[in-house]
Amino acid sequence: MGEMEQGAYVDSLLNLESLRKSLVRQEDTIIFSLIERSKYPINSRLYHESNAASPLHFFINESEAVQAKAGRYVSPEENAFFPDSLPHPMLPPPKHKPVLHPSGASININEKIFNHYLKTLIPLVAAKGADDGNYATTAASDLACLQALSRRIHFGKFVAEVKFRDSPQDYTPAILAKDREGLMALLTFESVEEAIKKRVEKKAMVFGQDVENQESGNFKVKPSLVSQLYGEWVIPLTKFVQVEYLLRRLD
Amino acid sequence: MGEMEQGAYVDSLLNLESLRKSLVRQEDTIIFSLIERSKYPINSRLYHESNAASPLHFFINESEAVQAKAGRYVSPEENAFFPDSLPHPMLPPPKHKPVLHPSGASININEKIFNHYLKTLIPLVAAKGADDGNYATTAASDLACLQALSRRIHFGKFVAEVKFRDSPQDYTPAILAKDREGLMALLTFESVEEAIKKRVEKKAMVFGQDVENQESGNFKVKPSLVSQLYGEWVIPLTKFVQVEYLLRRLD
């Protein structure tokens, strides 16, 4: 990556309009990944043991090791689910100037995301029916969902950084007072959240429709489920990341 | 997987209507994966060396090893890109009765798919612009495209098996005469192929549209490109697999 492109990349992570565009584009990725997961039944043998020893845990851990070698976790946009002892990248990492404040850059709430995905989301998205034996493709599909959700939710760090840089005076008193509720109130815009929920519901209708039979009213993933996922989970967790980030912003 | 589900799974691979449904569903997967790849520029450092030593080769090879442990290549639907010395699955594989004739089951044209994908498809699908440094996510996206295309194309084995079982008398003379052209003619239905090309073009318009601005006429992947991909490449290679399979069907 040349220096000019590096600069453009860093700038795009510090510009509210380009962050918004990325978040909108990430909605497509999340919905595609959920639609793909919906091809498979729960396939509970992947999850049957305690999470830490389940085949899915193993699969994600090893997949992240391969992706770490390819440099995935050099990017400030990516957070590993099992970050301990990942191997170093084989390609020299791009030399970005750091985008995030160091204390907040390391925030990682993937354990929360992982547990919620397993317990709540899979049963709602998975196809009905008995185990179909497609464990490896199911696990790959789980990983795609988890990574898409994790990237979206941790984007809260960039959003918080940009908001702080734009008007530090608005956030500083609440940060100094460690006032989580006050920060949450500053970051909450209900009309924006409603617009997001409507948009992802519409996207789920568009992307999950039966294209050969558009009148069928069948959707691969229930559009209201995607709206609910965003309203009850993705948006609140993104704001949680923003609050955590801001609380460390003056360290 | 219980015995009943195993039976249902095997039956679904030997039934022309359920194969057709799977192929139609796989179109969505292929188009989603291409749309995802279109987020990234070519990122040519992944491919810069001879294929056999490129970072992408390395990434796919290691990813396939992880997926092999999770049992991916136990499925007759899956064919590895680098099948040599893959590790054994950790979960006991499902005990399907074999669906395919043994001589044809091992057909693997992934090298052809890999080379065509790299040389022809990536430059047409990738975002314009300079290297963005997202090598790991680009490679993961390449792997998703390659696996989706490979599964689709190798489904020709099941299609050929079912067609042969349904009317062996139609195929046996051409098989015994090693008459590739005759077999290709028996497997070619132009009106069906045209319908597939139209459908995937429509799907690319639906899935790749700008949902916030449906009148824009912007698509993430050019719909005519997907139609062309099927017409010039996916369908001919699927038929190639069918012919190769049938030629071995009486071994």
GROMACS .gro file of C-alpha atoms in nm, chain B residues 4-88:
model
   85
  255MET     CA    1  -3.317  -4.160   0.866
  256GLU     CA    2  -3.156  -3.822   0.798
  257GLN     CA    3  -2.864  -3.992   0.624
  258GLY     CA    4  -3.110  -4.161   0.393
  259ALA     CA    5  -3.289  -3.833   0.324
  260TYR     CA    6  -2.957  -3.662   0.251
  261VAL     CA    7  -2.846  -3.931   0.007
  262ASP     CA    8  -3.189  -3.928  -0.160
  263SER     CA    9  -3.169  -3.552  -0.206
  264LEU     CA   10  -2.847  -3.594  -0.403
  265LEU     CA   11  -3.010  -3.850  -0.631
  266ASN     CA   12  -3.327  -3.663  -0.713
  267LEU     CA   13  -3.326  -3.429  -1.009
  268GLU     CA   14  -3.579  -3.187  -0.857
  269SER     CA   15  -3.388  -3.150  -0.530
  270LEU     CA   16  -3.060  -3.113  -0.720
  271ARG     CA   17  -3.223  -2.839  -0.925
  272LYS     CA   18  -3.338  -2.663  -0.607
  273SER     CA   19  -2.991  -2.684  -0.462
  274LEU     CA   20  -2.837  -2.544  -0.781
  275VAL     CA   21  -3.083  -2.253  -0.777
  276ARG     CA   22  -3.001  -2.184  -0.412
  277GLN     CA   23  -2.629  -2.204  -0.486
  278GLU     CA   24  -2.675  -1.919  -0.736
  279ASP     CA   25  -2.756  -1.692  -0.441
  280THR     CA   26  -2.442  -1.806  -0.259
  281ILE     CA   27  -2.225  -1.745  -0.564
  282ILE     CA   28  -2.371  -1.399  -0.622
  283PHE     CA   29  -2.343  -1.301  -0.254
  284SER     CA   30  -1.979  -1.411  -0.255
  285LEU     CA   31  -1.901  -1.210  -0.570
  286ILE     CA   32  -2.073  -0.903  -0.425
  287GLU     CA   33  -1.859  -0.939  -0.114
  288ARG     CA   34  -1.541  -0.973  -0.321
  289SER     CA   35  -1.636  -0.656  -0.506
  290LYS     CA   36  -1.577  -0.457  -0.185
  291TYR     CA   37  -1.202  -0.495  -0.229
  292PRO     CA   38  -0.968  -0.389  -0.508
  293ILE     CA   39  -0.761  -0.655  -0.681
  294ASN     CA   40  -0.500  -0.647  -0.404
  295SER     CA   41  -0.249  -0.806  -0.633
  296ARG     CA   42   0.010  -0.880  -0.364
  297LEU     CA   43  -0.203  -1.182  -0.282
  298TYR     CA   44  -0.139  -1.323  -0.626
  299HIS     CA   45   0.189  -1.168  -0.731
  300GLU     CA   46   0.400  -1.481  -0.746
  301SER     CA   47   0.341  -1.800  -0.937
  302ASN     CA   48   0.013  -1.941  -0.810
  303ALA     CA   49   0.179  -2.225  -0.627
  304ALA     CA   50   0.367  -1.993  -0.395
  305SER     CA   51   0.131  -1.699  -0.369
  306PRO     CA   52  -0.009  -1.577  -0.037
  307LEU     CA   53  -0.356  -1.677  -0.161
  308HIS     CA   54  -0.237  -2.031  -0.230
  309PHE     CA   55  -0.094  -2.047   0.119
  310PHE     CA   56  -0.413  -1.906   0.273
  311ILE     CA   57  -0.639  -2.150   0.090
  312ASN     CA   58  -0.416  -2.444   0.166
  313GLU     CA   59  -0.414  -2.370   0.541
  314SER     CA   60  -0.785  -2.287   0.548
  315GLU     CA   61  -0.866  -2.615   0.377
  316ALA     CA   62  -0.660  -2.800   0.639
  317VAL     CA   63  -0.873  -2.644   0.917
  318GLN     CA   64  -1.193  -2.721   0.728
  319ALA     CA   65  -1.077  -3.077   0.656
  320LYS     CA   66  -1.040  -3.134   1.031
  321ALA     CA   67  -1.398  -3.013   1.068
  322GLY     CA   68  -1.499  -3.274   0.809
  323ARG     CA   69  -1.564  -3.063   0.501
  324TYR     CA   70  -1.415  -3.304   0.249
  325VAL     CA   71  -1.603  -3.603   0.382
  326SER     CA   72  -1.902  -3.462   0.197
  327PRO     CA   73  -1.933  -3.577  -0.165
  328GLU     CA   74  -2.038  -3.218  -0.245
  329GLU     CA   75  -1.699  -3.072  -0.155
  330ASN     CA   76  -1.372  -3.082  -0.345
  331ALA     CA   77  -1.054  -2.931  -0.209
  332PHE     CA   78  -0.837  -2.696  -0.413
  333PHE     CA   79  -0.523  -2.847  -0.266
  334PRO     CA   80  -0.633  -3.200  -0.178
  335ASP     CA   81  -0.289  -3.345  -0.113
  336SER     CA   82  -0.213  -3.439   0.244
  337LEU     CA   83  -0.518  -3.281   0.407
  338PRO     CA   84  -0.563  -3.382   0.773
  339HIS     CA   85  -0.831  -3.627   0.880
   0.00000   0.00000   0.00000
